[in-house]
CSV table of C-alpha atoms in Angstrom, one decimal:
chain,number,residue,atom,x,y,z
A,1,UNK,CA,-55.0,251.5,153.2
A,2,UNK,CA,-52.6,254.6,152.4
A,3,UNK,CA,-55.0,257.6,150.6
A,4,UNK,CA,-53.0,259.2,148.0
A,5,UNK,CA,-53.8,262.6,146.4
A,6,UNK,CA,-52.4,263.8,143.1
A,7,UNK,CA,-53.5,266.8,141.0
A,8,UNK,CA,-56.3,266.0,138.4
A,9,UNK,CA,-54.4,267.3,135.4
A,10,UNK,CA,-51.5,268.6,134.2
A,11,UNK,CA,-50.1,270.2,130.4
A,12,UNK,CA,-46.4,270.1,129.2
A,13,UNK,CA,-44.6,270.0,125.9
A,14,UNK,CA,-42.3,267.6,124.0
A,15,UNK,CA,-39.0,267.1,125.5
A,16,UNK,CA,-39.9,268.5,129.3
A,17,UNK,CA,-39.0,267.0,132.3
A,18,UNK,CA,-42.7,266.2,133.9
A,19,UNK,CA,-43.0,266.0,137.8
A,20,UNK,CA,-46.1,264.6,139.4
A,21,UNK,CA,-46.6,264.4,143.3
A,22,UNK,CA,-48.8,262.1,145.0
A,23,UNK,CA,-49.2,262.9,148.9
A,24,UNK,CA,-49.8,260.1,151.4
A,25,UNK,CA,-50.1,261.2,154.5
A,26,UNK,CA,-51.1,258.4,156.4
A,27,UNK,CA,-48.9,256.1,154.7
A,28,UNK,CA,-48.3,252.8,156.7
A,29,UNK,CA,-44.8,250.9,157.5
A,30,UNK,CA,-45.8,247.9,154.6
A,31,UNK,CA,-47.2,250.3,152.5
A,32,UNK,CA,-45.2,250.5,149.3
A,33,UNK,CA,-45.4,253.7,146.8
A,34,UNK,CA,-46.3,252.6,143.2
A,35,UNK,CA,-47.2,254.4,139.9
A,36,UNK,CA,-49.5,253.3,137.2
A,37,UNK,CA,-49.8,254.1,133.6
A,38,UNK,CA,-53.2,254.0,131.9
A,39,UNK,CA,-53.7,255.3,128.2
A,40,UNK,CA,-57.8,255.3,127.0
A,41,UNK,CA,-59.5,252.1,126.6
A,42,UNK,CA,-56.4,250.2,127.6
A,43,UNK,CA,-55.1,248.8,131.1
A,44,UNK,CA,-53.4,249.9,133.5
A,45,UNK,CA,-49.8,249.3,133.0
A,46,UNK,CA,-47.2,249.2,136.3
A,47,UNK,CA,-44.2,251.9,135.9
A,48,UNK,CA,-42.3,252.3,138.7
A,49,UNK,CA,-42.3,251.0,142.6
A,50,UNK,CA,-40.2,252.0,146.1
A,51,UNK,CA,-40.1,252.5,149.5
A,52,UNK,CA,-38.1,254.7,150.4
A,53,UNK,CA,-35.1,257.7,148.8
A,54,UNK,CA,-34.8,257.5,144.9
A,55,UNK,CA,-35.7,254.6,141.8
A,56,UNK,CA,-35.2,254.9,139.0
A,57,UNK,CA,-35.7,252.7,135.7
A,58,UNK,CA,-35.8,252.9,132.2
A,59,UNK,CA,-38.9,254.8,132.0
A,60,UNK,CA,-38.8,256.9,135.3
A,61,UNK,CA,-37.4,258.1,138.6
A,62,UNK,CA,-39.3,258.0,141.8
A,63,UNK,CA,-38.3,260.3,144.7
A,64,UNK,CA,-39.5,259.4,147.7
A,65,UNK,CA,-38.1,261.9,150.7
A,66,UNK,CA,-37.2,260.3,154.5
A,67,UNK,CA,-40.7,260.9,155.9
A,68,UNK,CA,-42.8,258.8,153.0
A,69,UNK,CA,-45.9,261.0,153.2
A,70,UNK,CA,-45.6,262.3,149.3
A,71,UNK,CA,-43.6,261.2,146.1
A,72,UNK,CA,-42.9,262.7,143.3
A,73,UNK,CA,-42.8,260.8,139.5
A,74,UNK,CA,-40.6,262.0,137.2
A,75,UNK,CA,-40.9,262.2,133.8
A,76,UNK,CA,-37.6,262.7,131.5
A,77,UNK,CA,-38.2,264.4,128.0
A,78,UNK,CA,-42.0,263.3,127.5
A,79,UNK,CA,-43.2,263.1,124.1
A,80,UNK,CA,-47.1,262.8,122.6
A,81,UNK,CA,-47.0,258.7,123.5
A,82,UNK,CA,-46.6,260.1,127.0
A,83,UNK,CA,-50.0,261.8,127.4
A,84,UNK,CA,-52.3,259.3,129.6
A,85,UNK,CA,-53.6,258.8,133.1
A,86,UNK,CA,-51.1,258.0,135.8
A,87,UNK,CA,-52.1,256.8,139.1
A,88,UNK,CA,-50.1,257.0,142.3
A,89,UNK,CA,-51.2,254.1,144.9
A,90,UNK,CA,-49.8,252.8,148.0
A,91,UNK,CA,-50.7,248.9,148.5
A,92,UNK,CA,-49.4,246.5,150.9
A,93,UNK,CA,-46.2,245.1,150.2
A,94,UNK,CA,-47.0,241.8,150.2
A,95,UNK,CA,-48.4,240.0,147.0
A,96,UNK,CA,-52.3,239.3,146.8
A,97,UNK,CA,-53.5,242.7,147.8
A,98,UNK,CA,-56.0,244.8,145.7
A,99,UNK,CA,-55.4,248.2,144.2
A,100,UNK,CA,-57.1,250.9,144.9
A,101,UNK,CA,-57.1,253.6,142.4
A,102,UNK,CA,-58.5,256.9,142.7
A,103,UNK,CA,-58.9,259.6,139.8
A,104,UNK,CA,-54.9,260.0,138.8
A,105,UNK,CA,-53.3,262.5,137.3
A,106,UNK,CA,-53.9,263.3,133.6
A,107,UNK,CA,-51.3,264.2,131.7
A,108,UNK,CA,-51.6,266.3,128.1
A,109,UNK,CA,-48.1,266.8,126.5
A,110,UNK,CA,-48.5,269.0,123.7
A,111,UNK,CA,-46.4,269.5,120.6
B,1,UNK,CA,-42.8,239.3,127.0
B,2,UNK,CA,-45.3,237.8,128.5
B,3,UNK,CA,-48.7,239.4,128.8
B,4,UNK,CA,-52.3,239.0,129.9
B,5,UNK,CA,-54.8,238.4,127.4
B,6,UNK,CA,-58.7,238.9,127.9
B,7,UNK,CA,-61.7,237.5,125.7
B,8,UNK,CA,-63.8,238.6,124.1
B,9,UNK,CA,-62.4,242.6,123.7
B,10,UNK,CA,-66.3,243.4,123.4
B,11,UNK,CA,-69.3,241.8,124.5
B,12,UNK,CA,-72.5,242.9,123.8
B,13,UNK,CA,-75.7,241.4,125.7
B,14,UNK,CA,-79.4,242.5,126.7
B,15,UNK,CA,-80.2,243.3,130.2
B,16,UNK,CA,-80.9,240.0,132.3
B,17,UNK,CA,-78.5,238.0,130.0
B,18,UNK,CA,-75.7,236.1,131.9
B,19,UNK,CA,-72.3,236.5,130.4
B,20,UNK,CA,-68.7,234.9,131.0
B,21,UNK,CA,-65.9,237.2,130.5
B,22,UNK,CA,-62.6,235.1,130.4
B,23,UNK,CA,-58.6,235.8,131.3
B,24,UNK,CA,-55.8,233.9,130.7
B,25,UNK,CA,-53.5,235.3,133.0
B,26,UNK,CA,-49.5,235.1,132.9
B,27,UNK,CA,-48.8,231.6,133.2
B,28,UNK,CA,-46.6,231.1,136.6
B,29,UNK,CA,-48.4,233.7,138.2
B,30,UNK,CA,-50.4,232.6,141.2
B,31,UNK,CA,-52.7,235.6,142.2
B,32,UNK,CA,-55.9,237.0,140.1
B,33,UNK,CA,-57.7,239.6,140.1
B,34,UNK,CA,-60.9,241.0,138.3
B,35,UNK,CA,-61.4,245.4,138.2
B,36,UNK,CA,-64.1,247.2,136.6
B,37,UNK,CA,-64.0,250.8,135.0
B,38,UNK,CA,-66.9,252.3,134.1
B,39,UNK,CA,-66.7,255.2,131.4
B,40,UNK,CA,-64.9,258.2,132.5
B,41,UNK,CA,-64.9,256.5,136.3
B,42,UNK,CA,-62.3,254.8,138.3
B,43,UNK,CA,-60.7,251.6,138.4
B,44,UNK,CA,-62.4,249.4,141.1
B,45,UNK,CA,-61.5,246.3,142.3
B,46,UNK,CA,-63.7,243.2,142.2
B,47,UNK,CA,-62.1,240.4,143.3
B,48,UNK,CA,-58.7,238.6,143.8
B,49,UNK,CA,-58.4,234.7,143.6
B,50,UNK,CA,-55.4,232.4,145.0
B,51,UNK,CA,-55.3,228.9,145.4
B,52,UNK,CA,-58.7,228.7,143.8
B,53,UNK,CA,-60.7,230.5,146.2
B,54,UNK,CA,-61.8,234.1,146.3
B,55,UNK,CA,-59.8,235.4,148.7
B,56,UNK,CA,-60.7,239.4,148.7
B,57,UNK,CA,-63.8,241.0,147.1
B,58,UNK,CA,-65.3,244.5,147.5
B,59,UNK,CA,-69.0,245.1,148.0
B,60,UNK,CA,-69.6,245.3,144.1
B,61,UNK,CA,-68.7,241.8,143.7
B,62,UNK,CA,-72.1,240.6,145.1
B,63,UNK,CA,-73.9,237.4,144.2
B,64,UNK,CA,-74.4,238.5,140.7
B,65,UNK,CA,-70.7,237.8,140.4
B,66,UNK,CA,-68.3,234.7,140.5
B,67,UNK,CA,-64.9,233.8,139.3
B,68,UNK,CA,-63.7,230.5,138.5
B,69,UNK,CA,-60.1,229.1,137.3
B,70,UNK,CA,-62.1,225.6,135.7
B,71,UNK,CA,-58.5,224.7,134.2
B,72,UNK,CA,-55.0,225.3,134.4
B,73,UNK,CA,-54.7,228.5,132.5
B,74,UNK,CA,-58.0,230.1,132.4
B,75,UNK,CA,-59.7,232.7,134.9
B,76,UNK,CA,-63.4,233.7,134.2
B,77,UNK,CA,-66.0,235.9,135.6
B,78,UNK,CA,-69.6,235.7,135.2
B,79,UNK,CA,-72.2,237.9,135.7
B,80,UNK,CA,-75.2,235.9,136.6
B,81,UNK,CA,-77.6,238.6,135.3
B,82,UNK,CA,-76.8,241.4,134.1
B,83,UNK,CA,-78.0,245.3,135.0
B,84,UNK,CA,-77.5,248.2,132.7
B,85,UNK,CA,-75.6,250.0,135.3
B,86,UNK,CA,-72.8,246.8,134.5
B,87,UNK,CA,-71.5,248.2,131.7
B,88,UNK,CA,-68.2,248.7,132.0
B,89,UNK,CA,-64.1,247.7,131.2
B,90,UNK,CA,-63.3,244.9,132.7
B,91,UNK,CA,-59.8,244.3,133.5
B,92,UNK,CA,-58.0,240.6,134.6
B,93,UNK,CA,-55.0,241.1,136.1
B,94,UNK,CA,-52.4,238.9,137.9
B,95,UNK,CA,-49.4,238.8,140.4
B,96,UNK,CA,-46.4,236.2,140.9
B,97,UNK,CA,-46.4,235.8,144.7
B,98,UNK,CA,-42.4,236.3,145.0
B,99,UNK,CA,-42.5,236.5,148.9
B,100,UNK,CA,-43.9,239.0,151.7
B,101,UNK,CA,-41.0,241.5,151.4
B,102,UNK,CA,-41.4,243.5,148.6
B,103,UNK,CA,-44.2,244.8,146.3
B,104,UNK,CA,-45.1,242.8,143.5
B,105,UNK,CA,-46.5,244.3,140.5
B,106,UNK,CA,-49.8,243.4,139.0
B,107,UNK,CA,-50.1,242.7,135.3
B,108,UNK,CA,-53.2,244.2,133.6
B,109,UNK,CA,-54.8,242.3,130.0
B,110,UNK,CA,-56.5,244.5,127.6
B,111,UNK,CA,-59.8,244.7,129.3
B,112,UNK,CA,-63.4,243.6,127.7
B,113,UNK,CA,-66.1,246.2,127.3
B,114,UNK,CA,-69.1,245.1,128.2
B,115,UNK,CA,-72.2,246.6,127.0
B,116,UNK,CA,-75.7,245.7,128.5
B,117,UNK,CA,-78.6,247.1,126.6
């Protein structure tokens, strides 16, 4: 199982472009890079998936460079709703398999 | 859309007490799973169930602990008796199995706080 690291915290302000990397060194061939959303006392909600170059959906784009050993979320024009806990992980790509979170990154996007 | 919904959203109970947290996941999804987060802690993993057997667990998911899925549409967890040190979110969550190729996102209910006095 793939450890990811991510910083603890991070600040920004409404209508900034927020990047968050996630390092995973030891990242395996069916190891598939993930991001999840969590906002207090609610669960963790899925945003964005890939394996490999760039993804993007209607929330987010995920950068993921040749060598698959960090990712970088991205973040367009955040606003207050924005400010929770997000999680990088890097499960097996097959269905069935448990997540395994570790602290995320919490992000405060101030007015 | 379709979404995973947990009862009750807060349970109460005295140390000892056994209680039955319950899931109904999303309903042609085939893989469940159980997490716990305690209060300013992690998300852990419990447990994940497919064709009706526990088919992963993690060492907190000891013999205090069992799921069942006793219908089509329900998936439960008791906690035979509980400690104070159980209180905690708990999260359901579930997966369509949609082949071995890709990664399949895990849908997460609302949670139940559990409180254990």
């Amino acid at each position: 199982l793939a450890k990811t690291t991510q910083p603890i915290s991070m600040d920004s302000y409404e209508g900034q472009e927020v990047n968050i990397t996630c390092s995973h060194n030891n990242i395996a061939t069916n190891d598939y890079i993930t991001w999840y959303q969590q906002f207090p006392s609610q669960g963790p909600r899925f945003i964005i998936q890939g394996y490999k170059t760039k993804v993007t959906n209607e929330v987010a784009s995920l950068f993921i460079p040749a060598d698959r050993k960090s990712s970088t979320l991205s973040l367009p024009r955040v606003s207050l709703s924005d400010t929770a806990v997000y999680y990088c992980l890097a499960p097996l790509g097959n269905a069935g398999n448990m997540l395994t979170f570790g602290g995320g990154t919490r992000l405060m996007v101030k007015p | 859309e379709p979404e995973v919904t947990q009862t009750p959203s807060h349970q109460v109970t005295q140390m000892g007490q056994e209680v039955i947290l319950r899931c109904v996941p999303i309903s042609n999804h085939l893989y469940f799973y159980w997490y716990r987060q305690i209060l300013g802690q992690k998300v852990e993993f419990l447990v994940s169930f497919y064709n009706n057997e526990i088919s992963e667990k993690s060492e907190i998911f000891d013999d205090q602990f069992s799921v069942e899925r006793p219908d089509g549409s329900n998936f439960t967890l008791k906690i035979r008796s509980t400690k104070l040190e159980d209180s905690a979110m708990y999260f359901c969550a579930s997966t369509a199995a949609q082949g071995l190729s890709s990664y399949n996102e895990q849908f997460f209910g609302p949670g139940t706080r559990l409180t254990v006095l």
